Amino acid sequence: MSFIKFLGTAGARFVMMKQLRASGGVWLSAGKTNVYIDPGPGALVRCLNSKPKIDPSTLDGIILTHKHLDHSGDVNVMIEAMTEGGFKKRGILFAPRDALEEDPVVLKYAMGYVDKVEVLKEDSDYRIGDIPFSTARKHQHRVETYGLNFDTSPRTISFITDTKFFPEIPDLYRGEILVIHVVRLKPIGDELIEHLSIEDVRGILKKTRPRLAILTHFGMTMVKAKPWVVAAELEKELGLKVIAASDGLKIDLEEV
Ligand SMILES: [Zn+2]
């Protein structure tokens, strides 16, 4: 069965630190391949506590979209779990260069447990087992950050991770399922907050019109606004299927 499962829907620091939402990231299974995207704090615990339990030793790879802790906090322990404590060298780790080299978030010894480390770059194609995927252009975020396009069947998936809005976003992410990290309800003038708001998302969805849009990675203003209410409003306004991810949500790719 091919599916995406949300092991966390927290976005940015405060929702993560207070664990108002879990911060485990996303599990993707397609064909015989299992990939973990952005194992934030709690990823391992969320896998093992999920019902049915998902087994990290079946992972074929781990992808970090960027090195911020809400995306990478559990990367080392997930590598250990994927490789059964380092005894079974396996899997591929994908990450931007700055997550691996300057002030790295992946420990050197953990990097030695995986079969291969691949550096994510702009506009590049990659593959893990049955899952081909590509990066688009570099996001506008304080650290090196890439969104992802998964060429999965029966549905393609685009994954717009943290970024400040830029006008090319809709052209870069054309997956039938569009996962968008929307931290803020309203845009904020502060240049330091490099995240999408619902206003940005509205503009992106108007242009991309995916088969299914999934909002996730909520900051405090989104949590307070009740993401499912915001999603329902967008769905009505745009005439598109829009849902807000909740912790543990599983989407079967065959059913979208
Ligand atoms: Zn970030």
Short mmCIF file of C-alpha atoms and ligand atoms in Angstrom, two decimals:
data_model
loop_
_atom_site.label_atom_id
_atom_site.label_comp_id
_atom_site.label_asym_id
_atom_site.label_seq_id
_atom_site.Cartn_x
_atom_site.Cartn_y
_atom_site.Cartn_z
CA MET A 1 0.00 0.00 0.00
CA SER A 2 1.26 3.47 -0.85
CA PHE A 3 0.61 6.16 1.72
CA ILE A 4 1.80 9.28 3.50
CA LYS A 5 1.54 9.41 7.26
CA PHE A 6 1.95 12.53 9.34
CA LEU A 7 3.95 11.79 12.49
CA GLY A 8 3.75 15.43 13.38
CA THR A 9 2.12 18.66 12.26
CA ALA A 10 3.95 21.21 14.43
CA GLY A 11 5.63 24.09 12.68
CA ALA A 12 8.36 26.37 13.93
CA ARG A 13 9.69 26.63 17.41
CA PHE A 14 6.90 27.31 19.85
CA VAL A 15 4.38 24.70 18.77
CA MET A 16 7.25 22.21 18.67
CA MET A 17 8.75 23.17 22.06
CA LYS A 18 5.43 22.96 23.83
CA GLN A 19 4.43 19.91 21.78
CA LEU A 20 1.01 21.44 21.11
CA ARG A 21 1.30 19.32 18.01
CA ALA A 22 3.74 16.44 17.50
CA SER A 23 6.84 17.25 15.48
CA GLY A 24 7.82 13.91 13.96
CA GLY A 25 7.65 14.76 10.24
CA VAL A 26 6.26 12.54 7.50
CA TRP A 27 6.55 8.89 6.50
CA LEU A 28 6.08 8.05 2.81
CA SER A 29 5.62 4.53 1.48
CA ALA A 30 5.35 3.90 -2.26
CA GLY A 31 5.71 0.50 -3.88
CA LYS A 32 8.21 -1.36 -1.73
CA THR A 33 10.06 1.75 -0.63
CA ASN A 34 9.81 3.64 2.67
CA VAL A 35 11.16 7.13 3.18
CA TYR A 36 11.16 9.45 6.15
CA ILE A 37 10.97 13.17 5.50
CA ASP A 38 12.12 15.61 8.17
CA PRO A 39 12.39 13.56 11.38
CA GLY A 40 11.81 16.31 13.92
CA PRO A 41 11.80 15.77 17.70
CA GLY A 42 9.74 12.71 18.61
CA ALA A 43 9.96 10.99 15.22
CA LEU A 44 11.12 7.68 16.66
CA VAL A 45 8.58 7.67 19.48
CA ARG A 46 5.77 8.58 17.11
CA CYS A 47 6.68 5.73 14.76
CA LEU A 48 6.75 3.15 17.52
CA ASN A 49 3.57 4.45 19.18
CA SER A 50 1.63 4.71 15.97
CA LYS A 51 -1.15 2.21 15.39
CA PRO A 52 -0.35 0.06 13.58
CA LYS A 53 3.27 0.53 14.59
CA ILE A 54 5.62 1.59 11.82
CA ASP A 55 9.02 0.06 11.85
CA PRO A 56 11.98 2.40 11.19
CA SER A 57 14.21 -0.58 10.35
CA THR A 58 12.20 -0.89 7.11
CA LEU A 59 13.27 2.59 5.97
CA ASP A 60 15.19 2.91 2.71
CA GLY A 61 16.11 6.51 3.25
CA ILE A 62 15.75 9.71 5.20
CA ILE A 63 15.43 13.16 3.64
CA LEU A 64 16.10 16.43 5.43
CA THR A 65 14.59 19.42 3.60
CA HIS A 66 16.75 21.60 5.87
CA LYS A 67 18.59 21.51 9.15
CA HIS A 68 16.26 23.44 11.45
CA LEU A 69 15.62 21.37 14.56
CA ASP A 70 11.89 21.00 14.03
CA HIS A 71 12.87 19.11 10.84
CA SER A 72 16.00 17.29 11.97
CA GLY A 73 15.95 16.84 15.77
CA ASP A 74 15.62 13.04 15.56
CA VAL A 75 17.71 12.44 12.45
CA ASN A 76 20.52 10.68 14.31
CA VAL A 77 18.26 8.38 16.28
CA MET A 78 16.26 7.60 13.13
CA ILE A 79 19.49 6.64 11.36
CA GLU A 80 20.24 4.33 14.28
CA ALA A 81 16.77 2.83 14.07
CA MET A 82 16.96 2.43 10.27
CA THR A 83 20.29 0.65 10.53
CA GLU A 84 19.47 -1.36 13.68
CA GLY A 85 22.00 0.47 15.78
CA GLY A 86 24.50 0.68 12.97
CA PHE A 87 24.81 -3.11 12.71
CA LYS A 88 23.00 -3.23 9.35
CA LYS A 89 24.49 -0.61 7.12
CA ARG A 90 21.61 0.53 4.94
CA GLY A 91 19.63 3.39 3.49
CA ILE A 92 20.42 6.71 1.93
CA LEU A 93 20.51 10.02 3.74
CA PHE A 94 19.66 13.10 1.67
CA ALA A 95 20.36 16.55 3.07
CA PRO A 96 21.51 20.00 1.97
CA ARG A 97 25.22 20.57 2.30
CA ASP A 98 24.94 22.94 5.26
CA ALA A 99 23.14 20.26 7.29
CA LEU A 100 26.17 18.00 6.85
CA GLU A 101 29.18 20.28 6.83
CA GLU A 102 29.02 23.59 8.67
CA ASP A 103 27.46 23.24 12.12
CA PRO A 104 26.16 19.81 11.06
CA VAL A 105 23.01 18.23 12.49
CA VAL A 106 24.02 14.71 11.50
CA LEU A 107 26.72 13.13 13.65
CA LYS A 108 29.75 11.75 11.85
CA TYR A 109 29.39 8.31 13.36
CA ALA A 110 25.72 8.14 12.33
CA MET A 111 26.68 9.08 8.78
CA GLY A 112 28.91 6.02 8.78
CA TYR A 113 25.86 3.78 9.36
CA VAL A 114 24.10 4.61 6.11
CA ASP A 115 24.93 3.14 2.72
CA LYS A 116 25.19 6.50 1.09
CA VAL A 117 24.90 10.20 1.82
CA GLU A 118 23.59 12.32 -1.04
CA VAL A 119 23.78 16.10 -0.96
CA LEU A 120 20.59 17.86 -2.02
CA LYS A 121 21.11 20.61 -4.57
CA GLU A 122 18.88 22.88 -6.62
CA ASP A 123 16.89 21.44 -9.53
CA SER A 124 18.29 17.92 -9.18
CA ASP A 125 16.91 14.41 -9.61
CA TYR A 126 17.29 11.63 -7.05
CA ARG A 127 15.91 8.19 -6.37
CA ILE A 128 15.32 5.98 -3.37
CA GLY A 129 14.22 2.49 -4.46
CA ASP A 130 10.84 2.85 -6.17
CA ILE A 131 10.61 6.57 -5.44
CA PRO A 132 12.12 9.04 -7.89
CA PHE A 133 12.09 12.62 -6.62
CA SER A 134 13.52 16.00 -7.45
CA THR A 135 14.33 19.28 -5.80
CA ALA A 136 13.28 22.63 -7.20
CA ARG A 137 15.06 25.91 -6.67
CA LYS A 138 16.50 26.82 -3.30
CA HIS A 139 13.88 28.15 -0.88
CA GLN A 140 14.09 31.51 0.83
CA HIS A 141 14.79 30.38 4.34
CA ARG A 142 17.63 31.11 6.73
CA VAL A 143 19.37 27.82 6.07
CA GLU A 144 19.75 25.85 2.83
CA THR A 145 16.28 24.46 2.15
CA TYR A 146 14.65 22.47 -0.66
CA GLY A 147 11.08 21.51 -1.44
CA LEU A 148 10.50 18.09 -3.00
CA ASN A 149 8.55 16.62 -5.91
CA PHE A 150 7.93 12.88 -5.61
CA ASP A 151 7.17 11.06 -8.83
CA THR A 152 5.17 8.40 -7.01
CA SER A 153 2.30 6.36 -8.31
CA PRO A 154 -0.65 6.26 -8.30
CA ARG A 155 -0.33 9.95 -7.32
CA THR A 156 2.53 12.40 -7.51
CA ILE A 157 3.26 14.41 -4.39
CA SER A 158 4.78 17.86 -3.96
CA PHE A 159 6.09 18.93 -0.64
CA ILE A 160 6.48 22.67 -0.10
CA THR A 161 8.58 22.91 3.02
CA ASP A 162 9.53 26.09 4.90
CA THR A 163 10.10 29.16 2.79
CA LYS A 164 9.25 32.77 2.46
CA PHE A 165 6.83 33.25 -0.42
CA PHE A 166 8.30 33.80 -3.87
CA PRO A 167 6.27 34.08 -7.07
CA GLU A 168 7.68 30.99 -8.80
CA ILE A 169 6.41 28.60 -6.11
CA PRO A 170 3.24 27.53 -7.96
CA ASP A 171 5.18 26.60 -11.11
CA LEU A 172 7.69 24.52 -9.17
CA TYR A 173 5.27 22.26 -7.29
CA ARG A 174 2.73 20.55 -9.54
CA GLY A 175 2.11 17.30 -7.65
CA GLU A 176 -1.41 15.86 -7.62
CA ILE A 177 -1.13 15.88 -3.85
CA LEU A 178 0.31 19.12 -2.54
CA VAL A 179 1.60 19.20 1.03
CA ILE A 180 2.20 22.77 2.19
CA HIS A 181 3.96 23.93 5.32
CA VAL A 182 1.89 26.85 6.46
CA VAL A 183 3.18 28.30 9.69
CA ARG A 184 1.24 31.55 9.84
CA LEU A 185 -2.39 32.52 9.54
CA LYS A 186 -1.53 36.04 8.40
CA PRO A 187 1.57 37.36 6.70
CA ILE A 188 3.92 39.36 8.86
CA GLY A 189 6.16 42.19 7.74
CA ASP A 190 9.10 40.90 9.75
CA GLU A 191 11.77 39.73 7.32
CA LEU A 192 13.02 37.20 9.85
CA ILE A 193 9.86 35.12 9.63
CA GLU A 194 10.55 33.20 6.47
CA HIS A 195 7.37 31.15 6.36
CA LEU A 196 4.22 30.89 4.31
CA SER A 197 0.92 32.29 5.52
CA ILE A 198 -2.61 31.30 4.54
CA GLU A 199 -2.69 34.26 2.18
CA ASP A 200 0.33 32.82 0.35
CA VAL A 201 -1.26 29.37 0.32
CA ARG A 202 -4.48 30.74 -1.17
CA GLY A 203 -2.46 32.24 -4.05
CA ILE A 204 -0.48 29.02 -4.56
CA LEU A 205 -3.60 26.82 -4.61
CA LYS A 206 -5.42 29.11 -7.04
CA LYS A 207 -2.63 28.52 -9.53
CA THR A 208 -1.73 24.89 -8.88
CA ARG A 209 -5.22 23.45 -8.26
CA PRO A 210 -3.97 20.08 -6.95
CA ARG A 211 -6.24 17.08 -6.62
CA LEU A 212 -5.70 17.27 -2.86
CA ALA A 213 -4.04 20.00 -0.79
CA ILE A 214 -2.82 19.09 2.69
CA LEU A 215 -1.88 21.88 5.09
CA THR A 216 0.60 21.04 7.84
CA HIS A 217 3.47 22.41 9.98
CA PHE A 218 1.34 24.81 11.94
CA GLY A 219 2.67 27.67 14.01
CA MET A 220 0.82 29.17 16.95
CA THR A 221 -1.45 31.48 14.94
CA MET A 222 -2.61 28.54 12.81
CA VAL A 223 -3.16 26.27 15.82
CA LYS A 224 -5.28 28.97 17.48
CA ALA A 225 -7.30 29.49 14.30
CA LYS A 226 -8.11 25.72 14.18
CA PRO A 227 -6.42 24.46 11.01
CA TRP A 228 -9.43 22.30 10.04
CA VAL A 229 -11.65 25.41 10.02
CA VAL A 230 -9.13 27.34 7.92
CA ALA A 231 -8.83 24.38 5.51
CA ALA A 232 -12.62 24.07 5.18
CA GLU A 233 -12.89 27.77 4.35
CA LEU A 234 -10.21 27.49 1.67
CA GLU A 235 -11.90 24.39 0.27
CA LYS A 236 -15.20 26.21 -0.06
CA GLU A 237 -13.68 29.36 -1.47
CA LEU A 238 -11.47 27.63 -4.06
CA GLY A 239 -13.62 24.63 -4.92
CA LEU A 240 -10.68 22.30 -4.22
CA LYS A 241 -10.17 19.48 -1.76
CA VAL A 242 -8.18 21.05 1.09
CA ILE A 243 -7.53 19.32 4.40
CA ALA A 244 -5.52 20.17 7.50
CA ALA A 245 -3.21 17.37 8.61
CA SER A 246 -3.60 16.10 12.15
CA ASP A 247 -1.04 14.08 14.09
CA GLY A 248 -1.27 10.49 12.88
CA LEU A 249 -3.21 11.31 9.69
CA LYS A 250 -2.64 8.67 7.01
CA ILE A 251 -3.48 9.33 3.38
CA ASP A 252 -3.76 6.31 1.10
CA LEU A 253 -2.44 7.33 -2.31
CA GLU A 254 -4.88 4.97 -4.05
CA GLU A 255 -7.82 6.81 -2.57
CA VAL A 256 -6.93 10.37 -3.57
ZN ZN B 1 12.72 25.99 8.99
#
